[in-house]
XYZ file of C-alpha atoms in Angstrom:
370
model
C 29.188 21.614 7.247
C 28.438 23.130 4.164
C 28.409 27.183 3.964
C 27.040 29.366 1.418
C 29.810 30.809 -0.640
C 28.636 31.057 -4.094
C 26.333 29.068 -6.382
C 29.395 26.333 -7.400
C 29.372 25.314 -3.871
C 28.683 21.638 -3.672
C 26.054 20.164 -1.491
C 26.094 16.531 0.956
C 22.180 15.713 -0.074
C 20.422 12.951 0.836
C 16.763 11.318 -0.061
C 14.678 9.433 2.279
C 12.416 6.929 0.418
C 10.188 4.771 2.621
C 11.342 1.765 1.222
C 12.848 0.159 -2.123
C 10.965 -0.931 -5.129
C 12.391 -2.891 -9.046
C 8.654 -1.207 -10.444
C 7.606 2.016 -11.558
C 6.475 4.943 -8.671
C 5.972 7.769 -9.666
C 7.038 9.624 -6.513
C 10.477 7.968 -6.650
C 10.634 8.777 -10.005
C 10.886 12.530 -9.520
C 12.943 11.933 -6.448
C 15.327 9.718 -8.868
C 15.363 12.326 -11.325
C 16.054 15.092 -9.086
C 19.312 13.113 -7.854
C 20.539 12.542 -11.179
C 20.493 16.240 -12.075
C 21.585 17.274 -8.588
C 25.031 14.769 -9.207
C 25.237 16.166 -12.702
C 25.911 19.770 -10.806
C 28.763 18.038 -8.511
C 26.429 17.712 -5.592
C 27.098 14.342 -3.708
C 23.636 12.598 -3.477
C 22.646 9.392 -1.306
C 19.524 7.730 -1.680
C 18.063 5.989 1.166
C 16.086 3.200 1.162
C 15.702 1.526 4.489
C 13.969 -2.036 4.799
C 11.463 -0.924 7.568
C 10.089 2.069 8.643
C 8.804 0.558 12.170
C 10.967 1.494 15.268
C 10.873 -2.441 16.604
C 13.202 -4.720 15.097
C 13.437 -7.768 16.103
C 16.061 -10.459 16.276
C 15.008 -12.057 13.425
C 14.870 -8.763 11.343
C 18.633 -8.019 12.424
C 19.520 -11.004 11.550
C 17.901 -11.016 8.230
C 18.532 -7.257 6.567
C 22.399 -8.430 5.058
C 20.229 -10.918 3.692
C 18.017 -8.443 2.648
C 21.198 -5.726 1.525
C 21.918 -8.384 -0.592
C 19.466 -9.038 -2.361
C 18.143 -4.847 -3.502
C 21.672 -4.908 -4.535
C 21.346 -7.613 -6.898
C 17.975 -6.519 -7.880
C 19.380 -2.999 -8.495
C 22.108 -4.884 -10.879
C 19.364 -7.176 -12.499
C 15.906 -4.955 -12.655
C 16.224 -1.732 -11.724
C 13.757 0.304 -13.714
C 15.401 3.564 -13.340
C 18.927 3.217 -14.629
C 20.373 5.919 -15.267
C 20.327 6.888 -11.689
C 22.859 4.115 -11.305
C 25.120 5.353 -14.181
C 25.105 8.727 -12.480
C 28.554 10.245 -11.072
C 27.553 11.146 -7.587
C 24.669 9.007 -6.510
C 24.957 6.842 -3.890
C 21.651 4.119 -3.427
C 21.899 3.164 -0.145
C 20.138 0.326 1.747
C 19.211 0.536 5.719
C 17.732 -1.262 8.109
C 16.191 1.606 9.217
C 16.375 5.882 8.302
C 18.166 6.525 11.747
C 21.088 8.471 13.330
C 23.568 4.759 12.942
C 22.568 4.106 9.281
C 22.670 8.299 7.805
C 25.928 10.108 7.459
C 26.516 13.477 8.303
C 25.338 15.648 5.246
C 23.980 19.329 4.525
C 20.623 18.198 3.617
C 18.485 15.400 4.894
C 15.214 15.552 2.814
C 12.004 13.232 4.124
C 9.921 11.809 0.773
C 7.112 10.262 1.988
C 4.995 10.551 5.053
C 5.785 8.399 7.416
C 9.706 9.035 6.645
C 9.475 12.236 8.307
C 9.367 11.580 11.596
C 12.386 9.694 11.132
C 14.198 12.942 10.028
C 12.854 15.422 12.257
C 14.029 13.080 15.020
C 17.830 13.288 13.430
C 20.800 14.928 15.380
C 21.908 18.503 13.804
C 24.824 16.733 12.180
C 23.055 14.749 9.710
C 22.126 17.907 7.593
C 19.033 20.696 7.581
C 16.035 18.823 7.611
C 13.478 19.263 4.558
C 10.157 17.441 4.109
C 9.645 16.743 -0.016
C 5.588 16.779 0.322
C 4.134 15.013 -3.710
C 0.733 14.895 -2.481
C -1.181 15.035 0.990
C -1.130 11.360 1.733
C -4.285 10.831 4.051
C -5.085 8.231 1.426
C -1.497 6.321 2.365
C -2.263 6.490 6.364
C -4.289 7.710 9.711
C -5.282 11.721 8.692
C -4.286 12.702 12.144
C -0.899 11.273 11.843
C -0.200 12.385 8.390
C -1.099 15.891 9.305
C 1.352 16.038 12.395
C 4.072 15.549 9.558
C 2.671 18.908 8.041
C 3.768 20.623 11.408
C 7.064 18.925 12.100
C 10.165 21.225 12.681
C 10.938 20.651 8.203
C 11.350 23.150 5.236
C 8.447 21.692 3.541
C 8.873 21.706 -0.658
C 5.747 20.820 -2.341
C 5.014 19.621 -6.047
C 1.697 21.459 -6.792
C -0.317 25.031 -6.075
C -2.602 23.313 -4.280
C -0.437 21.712 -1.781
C 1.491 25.245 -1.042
C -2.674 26.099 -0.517
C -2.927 23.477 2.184
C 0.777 24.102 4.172
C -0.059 27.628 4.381
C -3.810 28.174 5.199
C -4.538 24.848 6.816
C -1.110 23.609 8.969
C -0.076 27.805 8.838
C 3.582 26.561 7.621
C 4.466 29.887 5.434
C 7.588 30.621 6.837
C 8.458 26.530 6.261
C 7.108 26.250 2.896
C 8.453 26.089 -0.964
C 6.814 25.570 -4.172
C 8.769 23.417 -6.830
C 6.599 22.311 -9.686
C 8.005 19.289 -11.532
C 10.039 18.530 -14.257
C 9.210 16.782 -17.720
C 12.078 14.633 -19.151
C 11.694 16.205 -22.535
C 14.843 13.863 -23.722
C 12.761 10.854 -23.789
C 9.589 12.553 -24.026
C 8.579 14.708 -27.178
C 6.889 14.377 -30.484
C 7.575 11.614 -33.168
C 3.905 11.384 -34.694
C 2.553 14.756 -35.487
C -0.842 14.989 -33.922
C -2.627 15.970 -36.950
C -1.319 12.513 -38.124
C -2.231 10.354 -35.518
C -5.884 7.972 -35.335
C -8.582 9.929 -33.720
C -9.528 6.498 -32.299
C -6.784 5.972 -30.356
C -6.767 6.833 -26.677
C -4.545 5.788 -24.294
C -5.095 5.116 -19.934
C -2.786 5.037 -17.218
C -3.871 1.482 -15.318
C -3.530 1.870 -12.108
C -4.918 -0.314 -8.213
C -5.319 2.572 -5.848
C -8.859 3.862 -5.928
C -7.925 7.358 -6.111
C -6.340 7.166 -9.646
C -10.033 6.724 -10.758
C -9.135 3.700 -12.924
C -12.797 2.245 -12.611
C -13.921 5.676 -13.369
C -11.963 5.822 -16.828
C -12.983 2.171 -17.680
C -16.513 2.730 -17.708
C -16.238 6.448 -19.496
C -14.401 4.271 -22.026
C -17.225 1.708 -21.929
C -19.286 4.512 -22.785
C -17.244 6.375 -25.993
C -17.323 2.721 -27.229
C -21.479 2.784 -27.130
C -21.173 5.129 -29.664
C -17.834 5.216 -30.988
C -17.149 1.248 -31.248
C -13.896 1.751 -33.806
C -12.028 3.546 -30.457
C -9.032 1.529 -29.797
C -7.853 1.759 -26.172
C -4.405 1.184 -24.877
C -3.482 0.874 -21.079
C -0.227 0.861 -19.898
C 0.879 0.573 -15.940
C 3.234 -1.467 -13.657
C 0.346 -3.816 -12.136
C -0.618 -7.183 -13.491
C -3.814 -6.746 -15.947
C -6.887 -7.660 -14.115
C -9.956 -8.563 -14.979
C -11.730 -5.159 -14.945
C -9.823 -4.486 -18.220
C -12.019 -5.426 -21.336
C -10.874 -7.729 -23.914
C -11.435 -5.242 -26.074
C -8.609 -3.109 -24.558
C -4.849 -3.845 -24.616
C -2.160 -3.631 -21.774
C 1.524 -2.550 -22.129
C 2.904 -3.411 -18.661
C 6.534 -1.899 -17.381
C 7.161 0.234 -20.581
C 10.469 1.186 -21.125
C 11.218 4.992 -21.332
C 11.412 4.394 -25.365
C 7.918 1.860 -25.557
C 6.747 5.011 -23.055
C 7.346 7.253 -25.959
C 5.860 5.177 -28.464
C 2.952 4.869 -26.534
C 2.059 8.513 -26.033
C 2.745 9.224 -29.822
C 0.489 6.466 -31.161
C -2.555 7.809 -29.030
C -4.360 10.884 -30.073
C -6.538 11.254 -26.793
C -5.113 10.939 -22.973
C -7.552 9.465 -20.273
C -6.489 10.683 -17.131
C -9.699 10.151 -14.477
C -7.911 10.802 -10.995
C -10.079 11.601 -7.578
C -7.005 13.811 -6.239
C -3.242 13.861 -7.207
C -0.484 15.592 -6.488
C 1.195 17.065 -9.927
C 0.120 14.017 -11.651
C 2.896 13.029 -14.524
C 1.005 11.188 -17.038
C -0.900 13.585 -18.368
C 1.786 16.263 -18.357
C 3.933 13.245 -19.880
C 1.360 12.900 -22.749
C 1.400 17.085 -23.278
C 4.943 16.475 -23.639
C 4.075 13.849 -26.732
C 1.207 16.213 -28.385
C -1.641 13.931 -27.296
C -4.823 15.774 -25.989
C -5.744 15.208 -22.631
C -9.347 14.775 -21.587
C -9.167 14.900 -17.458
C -10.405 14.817 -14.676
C -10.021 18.292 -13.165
C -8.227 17.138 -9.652
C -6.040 20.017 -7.914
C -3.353 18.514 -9.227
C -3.996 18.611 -12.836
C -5.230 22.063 -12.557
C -1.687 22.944 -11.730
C -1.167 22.667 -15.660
C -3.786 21.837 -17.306
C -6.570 24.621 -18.204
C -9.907 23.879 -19.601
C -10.305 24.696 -23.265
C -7.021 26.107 -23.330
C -4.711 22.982 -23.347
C -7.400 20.143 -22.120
C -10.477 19.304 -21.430
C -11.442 19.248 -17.875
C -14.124 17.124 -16.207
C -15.621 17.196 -12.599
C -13.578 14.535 -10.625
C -15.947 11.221 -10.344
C -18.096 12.237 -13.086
C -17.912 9.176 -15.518
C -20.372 10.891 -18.277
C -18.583 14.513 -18.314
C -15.308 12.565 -19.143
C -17.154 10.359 -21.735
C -17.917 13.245 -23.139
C -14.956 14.978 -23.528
C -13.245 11.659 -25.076
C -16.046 11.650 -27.807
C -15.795 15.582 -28.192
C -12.043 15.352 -28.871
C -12.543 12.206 -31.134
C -15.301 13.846 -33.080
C -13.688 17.389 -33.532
C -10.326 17.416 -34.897
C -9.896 20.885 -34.502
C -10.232 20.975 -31.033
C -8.491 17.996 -30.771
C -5.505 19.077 -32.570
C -5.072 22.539 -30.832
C -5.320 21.339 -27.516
C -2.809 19.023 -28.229
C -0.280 21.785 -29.836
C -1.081 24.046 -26.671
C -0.642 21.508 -23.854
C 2.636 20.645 -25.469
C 3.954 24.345 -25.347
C 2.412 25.184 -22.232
C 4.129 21.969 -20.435
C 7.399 22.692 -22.036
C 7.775 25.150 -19.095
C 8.333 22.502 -16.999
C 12.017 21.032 -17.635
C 14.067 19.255 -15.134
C 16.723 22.072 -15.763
C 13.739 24.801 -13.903
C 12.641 22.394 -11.776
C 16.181 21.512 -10.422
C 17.373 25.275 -10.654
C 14.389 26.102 -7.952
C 14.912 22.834 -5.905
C 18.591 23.580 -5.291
C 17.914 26.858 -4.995
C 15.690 26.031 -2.001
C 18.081 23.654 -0.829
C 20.759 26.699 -0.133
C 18.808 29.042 0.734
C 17.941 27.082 3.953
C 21.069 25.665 4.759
């Protein structure tokens, strides 16, 4: 097992994801882009993506996951959307049946990602590593509340994404001794300014697009519905990994599965930022757009908040509240001096957050609970 010796020492880590997927999440995105920059230290790093997360498995199922192996592999060769956690030195993606004790080799650090992977870990034997529990948002939404909070309490060095979350391990489940912050990172490489703000359309605003109800995507549609009322030159571009459907307006258009460089492009052609989320974790659109000097107009979730400050760097809105937002879009659109200096100010203010911090703290958490 691994023993701390100095800061060069390198590290047996492994990632839990509940399962694999060829489109954008942005949970396994961060997890993806923490094991790239983990590798790129000389840590060994497996990723784990078992087929089922259910403790029966039946004939059938046994005799189907090579079948299954199979074919994430060739997806992974074909599709992956994240490559350059396959060109990594390092990285390991690894396909299971199931996150157990037969399918996980022994490591230094076994690290659950989302809920209903922890259980599996805590259950593992000593060998397969110190146990962590990599909390991106408090997933009530994803399962049964009384089952995702028993993960909050599970025997797991809990590292969360956002203030908020630190807020909830340590006054509500009373997990201080158990519990790290670790903000994200921003991939500033594929992720900066081309278009100077001050040179951009005012009329431009662009909208994550996204199915679960929490992201608020109804909520931004009809704010947008109502900018247009009195602003009907805005042009509105969405962009997501779901098929369009028909809540999006004609009017609007849809860039589905950017690539990191059409992702780029995107953020730099848009002057304004939607973001109308219920609750997230450290949300990274918004802090994505920052990154490309477009001024966000948000709704002020917990997670936001962790960056974004009202009048300082964005404008902030009352989660839900369809005219406040509306108002901020037309606000920014109509004021280019506003507009222009929040933009300039969220894009300093997020520059804080690099992967090179954010991986400094996370493997600095990492050994100092080995």
């Amino acid at each position: 097992m691994y023993t701390v010796e100095g800061d060069n020492d390198i590290m047996r880590i492994g990632f839990v994801l509940p399962r694999f997927s060829v489109t954008p999440v942005g949970g396994f995105k961060v997890v993806y882009e923490y094991a790239v920059h983990l590798a790129a230290r000389g840590h060994q790093v497996d990723i784990f993506h078992p087929r089922r997360l259910s403790t029966y498995r039946s004939w059938e199922d046994r005799f189907k996951e090579p079948l299954w192996i199979q074919r994430c592999q060739r997806q992974l060769r074909q599709h992956f959307w994240f490559p350059s956690v396959l060109d990594a030195r390092g990285v390991r993606m690894r396909f299971v049946p199931v996150p157990s004790a037969a399918y996980i080799p022994d490591l230094d650090a076994i690290i659950a990602t989302a809920w209903h992977t922890a259980p599996w870990i805590a259950a593992l034997p000593s060998s397969k590593g110190r146990k962590f529990y990599f909390i991106q948002h408090y997933e009530t939404w994803d399962g049964p509340k009384d089952e995702v909070d028993a993960t909050w309490t599970l025997p797991l060095h809990k590292i969360v994404i956002a203030r908020w979350l630190y807020d909830l391990g340590d006054r509500y489940f009373h997990q201080h001794a158990q519990l790290s912050y670790v903000p994200n990172g921003i991939d500033f490489d594929h992720l900066n300014i081309t278009v100077p703000p001050s040179e951009r359309s005012a009329h431009h605003i662009g909208m994550l697009y996204h199915r679960n109800h929490w992201k608020g995507t109804d909520i931004g549609l009809r704010a947008l519905n109502l900018v247009r009322e009195r602003e009907p030159s805005i042009q509105v571009t969405l962009f997501g990994a779901p098929e369009p459907g028909l809540d999006i307006p004609p009017w609007m258009e849809y860039l589905r599965l950017p690539s990191p460089m059409q992702l780029q492009a995107f953020y730099n052609s848009c002057a304004i930022f939607v973001h109308p989320s219920l609750a997230e974790g450290w949300p990274l659109p918004p802090a994505e757009a920052m990154a490309c000097g477009t001024a966000v107009a948000a709704s002020g979730n917990d997670g936001v908040r962790d960056y974004a400050q009202h009048e300082k760097n964005a404008l902030l809105s009352p989660p839900g509240d369809q005219e406040a937002l509306a108002a901020n879009i037309l606000r920014l659109i109509r004021e280019p001096n506003v507009r222009i200096r929040l933009a300039l100010e969220g894009y300093r203010d997020i520059r804080e957050h690099t992967w090179d911090i954010a991986t400094n703290r996370f493997e600095q958490v990492l050994r100092q609970n080995l």
